[in-house]
mmCIF file with all atom_site columns, C-alpha atoms in Angstrom:
data_model
loop_
_atom_site.group_PDB
_atom_site.id
_atom_site.type_symbol
_atom_site.label_atom_id
_atom_site.label_alt_id
_atom_site.label_comp_id
_atom_site.label_asym_id
_atom_site.label_entity_id
_atom_site.label_seq_id
_atom_site.pdbx_PDB_ins_code
_atom_site.Cartn_x
_atom_site.Cartn_y
_atom_site.Cartn_z
_atom_site.occupancy
_atom_site.B_iso_or_equiv
_atom_site.pdbx_formal_charge
_atom_site.auth_seq_id
_atom_site.auth_comp_id
_atom_site.auth_asym_id
_atom_site.auth_atom_id
_atom_site.pdbx_PDB_model_num
ATOM 1   C CA . GLY F 1 1   ? -50.353 -143.338 -43.784 1.00 0.00 ? 675 GLY F CA 1
ATOM 2   C CA . GLN F 1 2   ? -47.167 -145.049 -43.242 1.00 0.00 ? 676 GLN F CA 1
ATOM 3   C CA . GLN F 1 3   ? -45.560 -146.804 -46.215 1.00 0.00 ? 677 GLN F CA 1
ATOM 4   C CA . LEU F 1 4   ? -42.013 -146.699 -45.197 1.00 0.00 ? 678 LEU F CA 1
ATOM 5   C CA . ASN F 1 5   ? -40.182 -149.239 -43.259 1.00 0.00 ? 679 ASN F CA 1
ATOM 6   C CA . GLN F 1 6   ? -37.901 -147.832 -40.708 1.00 0.00 ? 680 GLN F CA 1
ATOM 7   C CA . SER F 1 7   ? -35.519 -149.737 -38.549 1.00 0.00 ? 681 SER F CA 1
ATOM 8   C CA . PRO F 1 8   ? -34.411 -150.190 -36.166 1.00 0.00 ? 682 PRO F CA 1
ATOM 9   C CA . GLN F 1 9   ? -37.334 -149.310 -33.941 1.00 0.00 ? 683 GLN F CA 1
ATOM 10  C CA . SER F 1 10  ? -35.373 -148.184 -30.851 1.00 0.00 ? 684 SER F CA 1
ATOM 11  C CA . MET F 1 11  ? -31.517 -148.050 -30.100 1.00 0.00 ? 685 MET F CA 1
ATOM 12  C CA . PHE F 1 12  ? -29.992 -148.045 -26.799 1.00 0.00 ? 686 PHE F CA 1
ATOM 13  C CA . ILE F 1 13  ? -26.356 -146.946 -27.117 1.00 0.00 ? 687 ILE F CA 1
ATOM 14  C CA . GLN F 1 14  ? -23.368 -145.373 -25.235 1.00 0.00 ? 688 GLN F CA 1
ATOM 15  C CA . GLU F 1 15  ? -22.401 -141.912 -25.459 1.00 0.00 ? 689 GLU F CA 1
ATOM 16  C CA . GLY F 1 16  ? -19.565 -141.577 -28.222 1.00 0.00 ? 690 GLY F CA 1
ATOM 17  C CA . GLU F 1 17  ? -20.963 -144.353 -30.239 1.00 0.00 ? 691 GLU F CA 1
ATOM 18  C CA . ASP F 1 18  ? -22.152 -144.183 -33.944 1.00 0.00 ? 692 ASP F CA 1
ATOM 19  C CA . VAL F 1 19  ? -25.660 -144.485 -34.922 1.00 0.00 ? 693 VAL F CA 1
ATOM 20  C CA . SER F 1 20  ? -27.282 -145.692 -38.201 1.00 0.00 ? 694 SER F CA 1
ATOM 21  C CA . MET F 1 21  ? -30.846 -145.997 -39.028 1.00 0.00 ? 695 MET F CA 1
ATOM 22  C CA . ASN F 1 22  ? -32.552 -146.528 -42.514 1.00 0.00 ? 696 ASN F CA 1
ATOM 23  C CA . CYS F 1 23  ? -35.746 -146.505 -44.304 1.00 0.00 ? 697 CYS F CA 1
ATOM 24  C CA . THR F 1 24  ? -37.025 -148.597 -47.041 1.00 0.00 ? 698 THR F CA 1
ATOM 25  C CA . SER F 1 25  ? -40.160 -148.341 -49.385 1.00 0.00 ? 699 SER F CA 1
ATOM 26  C CA . SER F 1 26  ? -41.690 -150.179 -52.162 1.00 0.00 ? 700 SER F CA 1
ATOM 27  C CA . SER F 1 27  ? -42.550 -146.647 -53.866 1.00 0.00 ? 701 SER F CA 1
ATOM 28  C CA . ILE F 1 28  ? -40.194 -144.271 -55.473 1.00 0.00 ? 702 ILE F CA 1
ATOM 29  C CA . PHE F 1 29  ? -39.741 -141.001 -53.878 1.00 0.00 ? 703 PHE F CA 1
ATOM 30  C CA . ASN F 1 30  ? -38.474 -137.406 -55.339 1.00 0.00 ? 704 ASN F CA 1
ATOM 31  C CA . THR F 1 31  ? -37.423 -136.447 -51.819 1.00 0.00 ? 705 THR F CA 1
ATOM 32  C CA . TRP F 1 32  ? -36.252 -138.013 -48.554 1.00 0.00 ? 706 TRP F CA 1
ATOM 33  C CA . LEU F 1 33  ? -36.089 -136.067 -45.502 1.00 0.00 ? 707 LEU F CA 1
ATOM 34  C CA . TRP F 1 34  ? -34.889 -136.812 -41.791 1.00 0.00 ? 708 TRP F CA 1
ATOM 35  C CA . TYR F 1 35  ? -36.676 -135.374 -38.831 1.00 0.00 ? 709 TYR F CA 1
ATOM 36  C CA . LYS F 1 36  ? -35.946 -135.550 -35.371 1.00 0.00 ? 710 LYS F CA 1
ATOM 37  C CA . GLN F 1 37  ? -38.726 -135.059 -32.604 1.00 0.00 ? 711 GLN F CA 1
ATOM 38  C CA . ASP F 1 38  ? -38.297 -134.362 -28.989 1.00 0.00 ? 712 ASP F CA 1
ATOM 39  C CA . PRO F 1 39  ? -40.843 -135.298 -26.264 1.00 0.00 ? 713 PRO F CA 1
ATOM 40  C CA . GLY F 1 40  ? -43.880 -132.863 -26.449 1.00 0.00 ? 714 GLY F CA 1
ATOM 41  C CA . GLU F 1 41  ? -42.431 -130.996 -29.500 1.00 0.00 ? 715 GLU F CA 1
ATOM 42  C CA . GLY F 1 42  ? -42.903 -130.915 -33.252 1.00 0.00 ? 716 GLY F CA 1
ATOM 43  C CA . PRO F 1 43  ? -40.723 -132.762 -35.512 1.00 0.00 ? 717 PRO F CA 1
ATOM 44  C CA . VAL F 1 44  ? -37.567 -130.657 -36.582 1.00 0.00 ? 718 VAL F CA 1
ATOM 45  C CA . LEU F 1 45  ? -36.144 -131.119 -40.105 1.00 0.00 ? 719 LEU F CA 1
ATOM 46  C CA . LEU F 1 46  ? -32.468 -132.381 -39.728 1.00 0.00 ? 720 LEU F CA 1
ATOM 47  C CA . ILE F 1 47  ? -31.564 -133.322 -43.394 1.00 0.00 ? 721 ILE F CA 1
ATOM 48  C CA . ALA F 1 48  ? -33.572 -132.861 -46.952 1.00 0.00 ? 722 ALA F CA 1
ATOM 49  C CA . LEU F 1 49  ? -32.127 -134.935 -49.911 1.00 0.00 ? 723 LEU F CA 1
ATOM 50  C CA . TYR F 1 50  ? -33.336 -134.246 -53.250 1.00 0.00 ? 724 TYR F CA 1
ATOM 51  C CA . LYS F 1 51  ? -31.294 -136.388 -55.765 1.00 0.00 ? 725 LYS F CA 1
ATOM 52  C CA . ALA F 1 52  ? -30.707 -140.080 -56.052 1.00 0.00 ? 726 ALA F CA 1
ATOM 53  C CA . GLY F 1 53  ? -27.359 -140.823 -54.823 1.00 0.00 ? 727 GLY F CA 1
ATOM 54  C CA . GLU F 1 54  ? -26.763 -137.464 -52.837 1.00 0.00 ? 728 GLU F CA 1
ATOM 55  C CA . LEU F 1 55  ? -24.909 -137.753 -49.779 1.00 0.00 ? 729 LEU F CA 1
ATOM 56  C CA . THR F 1 56  ? -25.424 -134.710 -47.356 1.00 0.00 ? 730 THR F CA 1
ATOM 57  C CA . SER F 1 57  ? -23.991 -133.882 -43.918 1.00 0.00 ? 731 SER F CA 1
ATOM 58  C CA . ASN F 1 58  ? -25.271 -131.674 -41.328 1.00 0.00 ? 732 ASN F CA 1
ATOM 59  C CA . GLY F 1 59  ? -22.592 -131.675 -38.489 1.00 0.00 ? 733 GLY F CA 1
ATOM 60  C CA . ARG F 1 60  ? -22.517 -134.961 -36.859 1.00 0.00 ? 734 ARG F CA 1
ATOM 61  C CA . LEU F 1 61  ? -25.259 -136.183 -39.029 1.00 0.00 ? 735 LEU F CA 1
ATOM 62  C CA . THR F 1 62  ? -24.955 -137.826 -42.602 1.00 0.00 ? 736 THR F CA 1
ATOM 63  C CA . ALA F 1 63  ? -27.595 -138.888 -44.757 1.00 0.00 ? 737 ALA F CA 1
ATOM 64  C CA . GLN F 1 64  ? -27.880 -140.495 -48.161 1.00 0.00 ? 738 GLN F CA 1
ATOM 65  C CA . PHE F 1 65  ? -30.707 -140.789 -50.692 1.00 0.00 ? 739 PHE F CA 1
ATOM 66  C CA . GLY F 1 66  ? -30.506 -144.419 -52.158 1.00 0.00 ? 740 GLY F CA 1
ATOM 67  C CA . ILE F 1 67  ? -29.798 -144.980 -55.807 1.00 0.00 ? 741 ILE F CA 1
ATOM 68  C CA . THR F 1 68  ? -33.168 -146.857 -56.389 1.00 0.00 ? 742 THR F CA 1
ATOM 69  C CA . ARG F 1 69  ? -34.793 -143.747 -54.789 1.00 0.00 ? 743 ARG F CA 1
ATOM 70  C CA . LYS F 1 70  ? -36.553 -146.462 -52.591 1.00 0.00 ? 744 LYS F CA 1
ATOM 71  C CA . ASP F 1 71  ? -34.312 -146.018 -49.566 1.00 0.00 ? 745 ASP F CA 1
ATOM 72  C CA . SER F 1 72  ? -32.191 -143.670 -47.193 1.00 0.00 ? 746 SER F CA 1
ATOM 73  C CA . PHE F 1 73  ? -30.087 -144.103 -44.229 1.00 0.00 ? 747 PHE F CA 1
ATOM 74  C CA . LEU F 1 74  ? -29.142 -141.667 -41.516 1.00 0.00 ? 748 LEU F CA 1
ATOM 75  C CA . ASN F 1 75  ? -25.945 -141.887 -39.544 1.00 0.00 ? 749 ASN F CA 1
ATOM 76  C CA . ILE F 1 76  ? -25.190 -139.896 -36.399 1.00 0.00 ? 750 ILE F CA 1
ATOM 77  C CA . SER F 1 77  ? -21.400 -140.044 -35.450 1.00 0.00 ? 751 SER F CA 1
ATOM 78  C CA . ALA F 1 78  ? -20.082 -139.697 -31.789 1.00 0.00 ? 752 ALA F CA 1
ATOM 79  C CA . SER F 1 79  ? -23.335 -139.768 -30.156 1.00 0.00 ? 753 SER F CA 1
ATOM 80  C CA . ILE F 1 80  ? -23.975 -137.253 -27.216 1.00 0.00 ? 754 ILE F CA 1
ATOM 81  C CA . PRO F 1 81  ? -26.879 -137.288 -24.699 1.00 0.00 ? 755 PRO F CA 1
ATOM 82  C CA . SER F 1 82  ? -28.782 -134.453 -26.441 1.00 0.00 ? 756 SER F CA 1
ATOM 83  C CA . ASP F 1 83  ? -29.170 -136.880 -29.568 1.00 0.00 ? 757 ASP F CA 1
ATOM 84  C CA . VAL F 1 84  ? -31.856 -138.559 -27.497 1.00 0.00 ? 758 VAL F CA 1
ATOM 85  C CA . GLY F 1 85  ? -35.215 -138.385 -29.303 1.00 0.00 ? 759 GLY F CA 1
ATOM 86  C CA . ILE F 1 86  ? -37.206 -140.086 -32.040 1.00 0.00 ? 760 ILE F CA 1
ATOM 87  C CA . TYR F 1 87  ? -36.049 -139.743 -35.542 1.00 0.00 ? 761 TYR F CA 1
ATOM 88  C CA . PHE F 1 88  ? -38.539 -140.072 -38.636 1.00 0.00 ? 762 PHE F CA 1
ATOM 89  C CA . CYS F 1 89  ? -37.859 -140.696 -42.103 1.00 0.00 ? 763 CYS F CA 1
ATOM 90  C CA . ALA F 1 90  ? -40.073 -139.241 -44.749 1.00 0.00 ? 764 ALA F CA 1
ATOM 91  C CA . GLY F 1 91  ? -40.469 -139.710 -48.376 1.00 0.00 ? 765 GLY F CA 1
ATOM 92  C CA . GLN F 1 92  ? -42.182 -137.123 -50.512 1.00 0.00 ? 766 GLN F CA 1
ATOM 93  C CA . SER F 1 93  ? -43.367 -137.241 -54.048 1.00 0.00 ? 767 SER F CA 1
ATOM 94  C CA . ASN F 1 94  ? -47.018 -136.208 -54.489 1.00 0.00 ? 768 ASN F CA 1
ATOM 95  C CA . ASP F 1 95  ? -47.339 -136.622 -50.809 1.00 0.00 ? 769 ASP F CA 1
ATOM 96  C CA . MET F 1 96  ? -45.355 -137.212 -47.858 1.00 0.00 ? 770 MET F CA 1
ATOM 97  C CA . ARG F 1 97  ? -45.154 -140.661 -46.139 1.00 0.00 ? 771 ARG F CA 1
ATOM 98  C CA . PHE F 1 98  ? -43.437 -140.999 -42.661 1.00 0.00 ? 772 PHE F CA 1
ATOM 99  C CA . GLY F 1 99  ? -41.572 -143.987 -41.132 1.00 0.00 ? 773 GLY F CA 1
ATOM 100 C CA . ALA F 1 100 ? -42.696 -145.346 -37.719 1.00 0.00 ? 774 ALA F CA 1
ATOM 101 C CA . GLY F 1 101 ? -39.715 -143.755 -36.145 1.00 0.00 ? 775 GLY F CA 1
ATOM 102 C CA . THR F 1 102 ? -36.562 -144.851 -34.441 1.00 0.00 ? 776 THR F CA 1
ATOM 103 C CA . ARG F 1 103 ? -36.469 -144.218 -30.643 1.00 0.00 ? 777 ARG F CA 1
ATOM 104 C CA . LEU F 1 104 ? -32.659 -143.250 -29.552 1.00 0.00 ? 778 LEU F CA 1
ATOM 105 C CA . THR F 1 105 ? -31.570 -143.566 -26.120 1.00 0.00 ? 779 THR F CA 1
ATOM 106 C CA . VAL F 1 106 ? -27.828 -142.490 -25.489 1.00 0.00 ? 780 VAL F CA 1
ATOM 107 C CA . LYS F 1 107 ? -26.334 -143.653 -21.979 1.00 0.00 ? 781 LYS F CA 1
ATOM 108 C CA . PRO F 1 108 ? -23.963 -141.124 -20.665 1.00 0.00 ? 782 PRO F CA 1
ATOM 109 C CA . GLY V 2 1   ? -35.671 -119.317 -41.669 1.00 0.00 ? 531 GLY V CA 1
ATOM 110 C CA . ALA V 2 2   ? -38.987 -121.678 -41.902 1.00 0.00 ? 532 ALA V CA 1
ATOM 111 C CA . VAL V 2 3   ? -40.414 -121.190 -38.478 1.00 0.00 ? 533 VAL V CA 1
ATOM 112 C CA . VAL V 2 4   ? -43.865 -122.329 -37.832 1.00 0.00 ? 534 VAL V CA 1
ATOM 113 C CA . SER V 2 5   ? -45.714 -121.523 -34.817 1.00 0.00 ? 535 SER V CA 1
ATOM 114 C CA . GLN V 2 6   ? -48.744 -122.841 -33.150 1.00 0.00 ? 536 GLN V CA 1
ATOM 115 C CA . HIS V 2 7   ? -51.145 -121.682 -30.455 1.00 0.00 ? 537 HIS V CA 1
ATOM 116 C CA . PRO V 2 8   ? -52.160 -122.505 -28.084 1.00 0.00 ? 538 PRO V CA 1
ATOM 117 C CA . SER V 2 9   ? -49.429 -125.199 -26.953 1.00 0.00 ? 539 SER V CA 1
ATOM 118 C CA . ARG V 2 10  ? -51.683 -126.779 -24.773 1.00 0.00 ? 540 ARG V CA 1
ATOM 119 C CA . VAL V 2 11  ? -55.554 -126.551 -24.111 1.00 0.00 ? 541 VAL V CA 1
ATOM 120 C CA . ILE V 2 12  ? -58.033 -128.472 -21.625 1.00 0.00 ? 542 ILE V CA 1
ATOM 121 C CA . CYS V 2 13  ? -61.814 -128.080 -22.619 1.00 0.00 ? 543 CYS V CA 1
ATOM 122 C CA . LYS V 2 14  ? -64.883 -129.666 -21.567 1.00 0.00 ? 544 LYS V CA 1
ATOM 123 C CA . SER V 2 15  ? -66.980 -132.204 -23.712 1.00 0.00 ? 545 SER V CA 1
ATOM 124 C CA . GLY V 2 16  ? -68.966 -130.667 -26.034 1.00 0.00 ? 546 GLY V CA 1
ATOM 125 C CA . THR V 2 17  ? -67.204 -127.573 -26.550 1.00 0.00 ? 547 THR V CA 1
ATOM 126 C CA . SER V 2 18  ? -65.098 -126.432 -29.525 1.00 0.00 ? 548 SER V CA 1
ATOM 127 C CA . VAL V 2 19  ? -61.309 -125.706 -29.776 1.00 0.00 ? 549 VAL V CA 1
ATOM 128 C CA . LYS V 2 20  ? -59.561 -123.803 -32.351 1.00 0.00 ? 550 LYS V CA 1
ATOM 129 C CA . ILE V 2 21  ? -55.822 -124.191 -33.028 1.00 0.00 ? 551 ILE V CA 1
ATOM 130 C CA . GLU V 2 22  ? -53.827 -121.666 -35.005 1.00 0.00 ? 552 GLU V CA 1
ATOM 131 C CA . CYS V 2 23  ? -50.641 -122.517 -37.275 1.00 0.00 ? 553 CYS V CA 1
ATOM 132 C CA . ARG V 2 24  ? -48.520 -119.708 -38.535 1.00 0.00 ? 554 ARG V CA 1
ATOM 133 C CA . SER V 2 25  ? -45.720 -119.605 -40.899 1.00 0.00 ? 555 SER V CA 1
ATOM 134 C CA . LEU V 2 26  ? -43.797 -116.825 -39.515 1.00 0.00 ? 556 LEU V CA 1
ATOM 135 C CA . ASP V 2 27  ? -40.765 -115.990 -42.082 1.00 0.00 ? 557 ASP V CA 1
ATOM 136 C CA . PHE V 2 28  ? -42.432 -117.441 -45.302 1.00 0.00 ? 558 PHE V CA 1
ATOM 137 C CA . GLN V 2 29  ? -45.457 -117.706 -47.324 1.00 0.00 ? 559 GLN V CA 1
ATOM 138 C CA . ALA V 2 30  ? -46.700 -121.406 -47.103 1.00 0.00 ? 560 ALA V CA 1
ATOM 139 C CA . THR V 2 31  ? -48.177 -122.662 -50.236 1.00 0.00 ? 561 THR V CA 1
ATOM 140 C CA . THR V 2 32  ? -49.562 -125.650 -48.350 1.00 0.00 ? 562 THR V CA 1
ATOM 141 C CA . MET V 2 33  ? -50.355 -126.499 -44.910 1.00 0.00 ? 563 MET V CA 1
ATOM 142 C CA . PHE V 2 34  ? -51.061 -129.914 -42.976 1.00 0.00 ? 564 PHE V CA 1
ATOM 143 C CA . TRP V 2 35  ? -52.574 -131.052 -39.900 1.00 0.00 ? 565 TRP V CA 1
ATOM 144 C CA . TYR V 2 36  ? -51.500 -134.162 -38.166 1.00 0.00 ? 566 TYR V CA 1
ATOM 145 C CA . ARG V 2 37  ? -52.363 -135.978 -35.086 1.00 0.00 ? 567 ARG V CA 1
ATOM 146 C CA . GLN V 2 38  ? -50.025 -137.864 -33.212 1.00 0.00 ? 568 GLN V CA 1
ATOM 147 C CA . PHE V 2 39  ? -50.702 -140.739 -30.398 1.00 0.00 ? 569 PHE V CA 1
ATOM 148 C CA . PRO V 2 40  ? -48.202 -141.534 -27.800 1.00 0.00 ? 570 PRO V CA 1
ATOM 149 C CA . LYS V 2 41  ? -45.429 -143.360 -29.165 1.00 0.00 ? 571 LYS V CA 1
ATOM 150 C CA . GLN V 2 42  ? -46.722 -143.356 -32.782 1.00 0.00 ? 572 GLN V CA 1
ATOM 151 C CA . SER V 2 43  ? -45.771 -141.622 -35.892 1.00 0.00 ? 573 SER V CA 1
ATOM 152 C CA . LEU V 2 44  ? -47.540 -138.791 -37.251 1.00 0.00 ? 574 LEU V CA 1
ATOM 153 C CA . MET V 2 45  ? -50.959 -139.377 -38.863 1.00 0.00 ? 575 MET V CA 1
ATOM 154 C CA . LEU V 2 46  ? -52.076 -137.043 -41.543 1.00 0.00 ? 576 LEU V CA 1
ATOM 155 C CA . MET V 2 47  ? -55.559 -135.460 -41.033 1.00 0.00 ? 577 MET V CA 1
ATOM 156 C CA . ALA V 2 48  ? -55.753 -133.036 -43.985 1.00 0.00 ? 578 ALA V CA 1
ATOM 157 C CA . THR V 2 49  ? -53.976 -130.818 -46.294 1.00 0.00 ? 579 THR V CA 1
ATOM 158 C CA . SER V 2 50  ? -55.122 -127.403 -47.106 1.00 0.00 ? 580 SER V CA 1
ATOM 159 C CA . ASN V 2 51  ? -53.881 -124.642 -49.591 1.00 0.00 ? 581 ASN V CA 1
ATOM 160 C CA . GLU V 2 52  ? -54.897 -120.945 -49.020 1.00 0.00 ? 582 GLU V CA 1
ATOM 161 C CA . GLY V 2 53  ? -58.190 -120.066 -50.225 1.00 0.00 ? 583 GLY V CA 1
ATOM 162 C CA . SER V 2 54  ? -59.542 -123.464 -51.052 1.00 0.00 ? 584 SER V CA 1
ATOM 163 C CA . LYS V 2 55  ? -61.277 -126.220 -49.178 1.00 0.00 ? 585 LYS V CA 1
ATOM 164 C CA . ALA V 2 56  ? -58.952 -128.870 -47.184 1.00 0.00 ? 586 ALA V CA 1
ATOM 165 C CA . THR V 2 57  ? -58.463 -132.154 -48.510 1.00 0.00 ? 587 THR V CA 1
ATOM 166 C CA . TYR V 2 58  ? -59.213 -134.778 -45.535 1.00 0.00 ? 588 TYR V CA 1
ATOM 167 C CA . GLU V 2 59  ? -57.704 -138.206 -45.278 1.00 0.00 ? 589 GLU V CA 1
ATOM 168 C CA . GLN V 2 60  ? -59.893 -141.204 -45.145 1.00 0.00 ? 590 GLN V CA 1
ATOM 169 C CA . GLY V 2 61  ? -61.662 -141.669 -41.825 1.00 0.00 ? 591 GLY V CA 1
ATOM 170 C CA . VAL V 2 62  ? -61.127 -137.852 -40.790 1.00 0.00 ? 592 VAL V CA 1
ATOM 171 C CA . GLU V 2 63  ? -64.554 -136.251 -40.289 1.00 0.00 ? 593 GLU V CA 1
ATOM 172 C CA . LYS V 2 64  ? -64.304 -132.773 -42.038 1.00 0.00 ? 594 LYS V CA 1
ATOM 173 C CA . ASP V 2 65  ? -67.475 -131.412 -40.007 1.00 0.00 ? 595 ASP V CA 1
ATOM 174 C CA . LYS V 2 66  ? -65.680 -132.381 -36.705 1.00 0.00 ? 596 LYS V CA 1
ATOM 175 C CA . PHE V 2 67  ? -62.389 -131.201 -37.773 1.00 0.00 ? 597 PHE V CA 1
ATOM 176 C CA . LEU V 2 68  ? -62.988 -127.734 -39.398 1.00 0.00 ? 598 LEU V CA 1
ATOM 177 C CA . ILE V 2 69  ? -59.835 -126.243 -41.375 1.00 0.00 ? 599 ILE V CA 1
ATOM 178 C CA . ASN V 2 70  ? -59.674 -122.587 -42.568 1.00 0.00 ? 600 ASN V CA 1
ATOM 179 C CA . HIS V 2 71  ? -56.707 -121.661 -44.364 1.00 0.00 ? 601 HIS V CA 1
ATOM 180 C CA . ALA V 2 72  ? -57.176 -117.805 -44.627 1.00 0.00 ? 602 ALA V CA 1
ATOM 181 C CA . SER V 2 73  ? -54.021 -116.741 -45.754 1.00 0.00 ? 603 SER V CA 1
ATOM 182 C CA . LEU V 2 74  ? -50.484 -117.938 -47.079 1.00 0.00 ? 604 LEU V CA 1
ATOM 183 C CA . THR V 2 75  ? -49.362 -117.668 -43.590 1.00 0.00 ? 605 THR V CA 1
ATOM 184 C CA . LEU V 2 76  ? -52.353 -119.062 -41.315 1.00 0.00 ? 606 LEU V CA 1
ATOM 185 C CA . SER V 2 77  ? -54.327 -122.251 -40.942 1.00 0.00 ? 607 SER V CA 1
ATOM 186 C CA . THR V 2 78  ? -56.663 -122.789 -38.223 1.00 0.00 ? 608 THR V CA 1
ATOM 187 C CA . LEU V 2 79  ? -58.199 -126.291 -37.113 1.00 0.00 ? 609 LEU V CA 1
ATOM 188 C CA . THR V 2 80  ? -61.310 -126.093 -35.172 1.00 0.00 ? 610 THR V CA 1
ATOM 189 C CA . VAL V 2 81  ? -62.157 -129.363 -32.997 1.00 0.00 ? 611 VAL V CA 1
ATOM 190 C CA . THR V 2 82  ? -66.115 -129.353 -32.901 1.00 0.00 ? 612 THR V CA 1
ATOM 191 C CA . SER V 2 83  ? -68.094 -130.755 -30.200 1.00 0.00 ? 613 SER V CA 1
ATOM 192 C CA . ALA V 2 84  ? -65.128 -132.175 -28.474 1.00 0.00 ? 614 ALA V CA 1
ATOM 193 C CA . HIS V 2 85  ? -65.128 -135.585 -26.967 1.00 0.00 ? 615 HIS V CA 1
ATOM 194 C CA . PRO V 2 86  ? -62.404 -137.351 -24.534 1.00 0.00 ? 616 PRO V CA 1
ATOM 195 C CA . GLU V 2 87  ? -61.104 -139.581 -27.615 1.00 0.00 ? 617 GLU V CA 1
ATOM 196 C CA . ASP V 2 88  ? -60.312 -136.243 -29.358 1.00 0.00 ? 618 ASP V CA 1
ATOM 197 C CA . SER V 2 89  ? -57.431 -135.898 -26.805 1.00 0.00 ? 619 SER V CA 1
ATOM 198 C CA . SER V 2 90  ? -54.192 -136.016 -28.712 1.00 0.00 ? 620 SER V CA 1
ATOM 199 C CA . PHE V 2 91  ? -51.212 -134.151 -29.869 1.00 0.00 ? 621 PHE V CA 1
ATOM 200 C CA . TYR V 2 92  ? -52.234 -131.931 -33.006 1.00 0.00 ? 622 TYR V CA 1
ATOM 201 C CA . ILE V 2 93  ? -49.268 -130.928 -35.151 1.00 0.00 ? 623 ILE V CA 1
ATOM 202 C CA . CYS V 2 94  ? -49.321 -128.441 -38.188 1.00 0.00 ? 624 CYS V CA 1
ATOM 203 C CA . SER V 2 95  ? -46.688 -128.148 -40.836 1.00 0.00 ? 625 SER V CA 1
ATOM 204 C CA . ALA V 2 96  ? -46.111 -125.773 -43.556 1.00 0.00 ? 626 ALA V CA 1
ATOM 205 C CA . SER V 2 97  ? -44.381 -126.334 -46.931 1.00 0.00 ? 627 SER V CA 1
ATOM 206 C CA . GLY V 2 98  ? -43.169 -123.756 -49.666 1.00 0.00 ? 628 GLY V CA 1
ATOM 207 C CA . PHE V 2 99  ? -39.858 -122.312 -48.132 1.00 0.00 ? 629 PHE V CA 1
ATOM 208 C CA . GLY V 2 100 ? -37.354 -121.678 -50.595 1.00 0.00 ? 630 GLY V CA 1
ATOM 209 C CA . GLY V 2 101 ? -39.498 -122.769 -53.401 1.00 0.00 ? 631 GLY V CA 1
ATOM 210 C CA . HIS V 2 102 ? -39.184 -126.389 -51.989 1.00 0.00 ? 632 HIS V CA 1
ATOM 211 C CA . TYR V 2 103 ? -41.833 -128.898 -50.936 1.00 0.00 ? 633 TYR V CA 1
ATOM 212 C CA . GLU V 2 104 ? -40.208 -130.123 -47.589 1.00 0.00 ? 634 GLU V CA 1
ATOM 213 C CA . GLN V 2 105 ? -42.372 -129.684 -44.633 1.00 0.00 ? 635 GLN V CA 1
ATOM 214 C CA . TYR V 2 106 ? -41.619 -127.537 -41.313 1.00 0.00 ? 636 TYR V CA 1
ATOM 215 C CA . PHE V 2 107 ? -43.452 -128.377 -38.191 1.00 0.00 ? 637 PHE V CA 1
ATOM 216 C CA . GLY V 2 108 ? -45.019 -126.452 -35.510 1.00 0.00 ? 638 GLY V CA 1
ATOM 217 C CA . PRO V 2 109 ? -44.226 -127.161 -32.101 1.00 0.00 ? 639 PRO V CA 1
ATOM 218 C CA . GLY V 2 110 ? -47.567 -128.953 -31.465 1.00 0.00 ? 640 GLY V CA 1
ATOM 219 C CA . THR V 2 111 ? -50.923 -128.459 -29.415 1.00 0.00 ? 641 THR V CA 1
ATOM 220 C CA . ARG V 2 112 ? -51.571 -130.941 -26.552 1.00 0.00 ? 642 ARG V CA 1
ATOM 221 C CA . LEU V 2 113 ? -55.458 -131.109 -26.553 1.00 0.00 ? 643 LEU V CA 1
ATOM 222 C CA . THR V 2 114 ? -57.113 -132.500 -23.299 1.00 0.00 ? 644 THR V CA 1
ATOM 223 C CA . VAL V 2 115 ? -60.932 -133.158 -23.204 1.00 0.00 ? 645 VAL V CA 1
ATOM 224 C CA . THR V 2 116 ? -62.459 -133.819 -20.005 1.00 0.00 ? 646 THR V CA 1
#
């Protein structure tokens, strides 16, 4: 079940703008993951973070594993229309918990 | 690397029949496979976790006699929805972990089940 607080729930932005979303938890996790899901598809892993404080980039995406191990953020720079979708955070220790998702809409 | 496939991608069946969904890890041996259900505009709901050769562990509220999981090998898990009802209609997604010795899950493309 969901034990992660993901925000915002949705975002409507203009193409070219930067995007930031985050997840917080009352529990500590060993791994933080960020996925993107397109309609009718399974989630695709974007970034995996394994150490507290770790900052990792994947193209225009940057994610960080919070120092307290209870939070993570994902930034998308210079958004493009194909960034549209739902972004899920996930924290993993013994099992994996998901956030409720951030629905991103990018206007051309 | 880390490709997971699902078959079929969509299926329509009549009430009372059974439907089998296959999940395969194509380029790695999955230590664990997971089955999720997703309702429209909602997050993923874990149904069960399975390891090869052992019985699946079901989440609370998921009927193990209705959702039969068989994890026959390190690359194949199947979910059978038995005696399907319209309320079983949903998007079912599997995932697999174990790629590169890590535990993150790689997801299949999902199966859209419609029970009429």
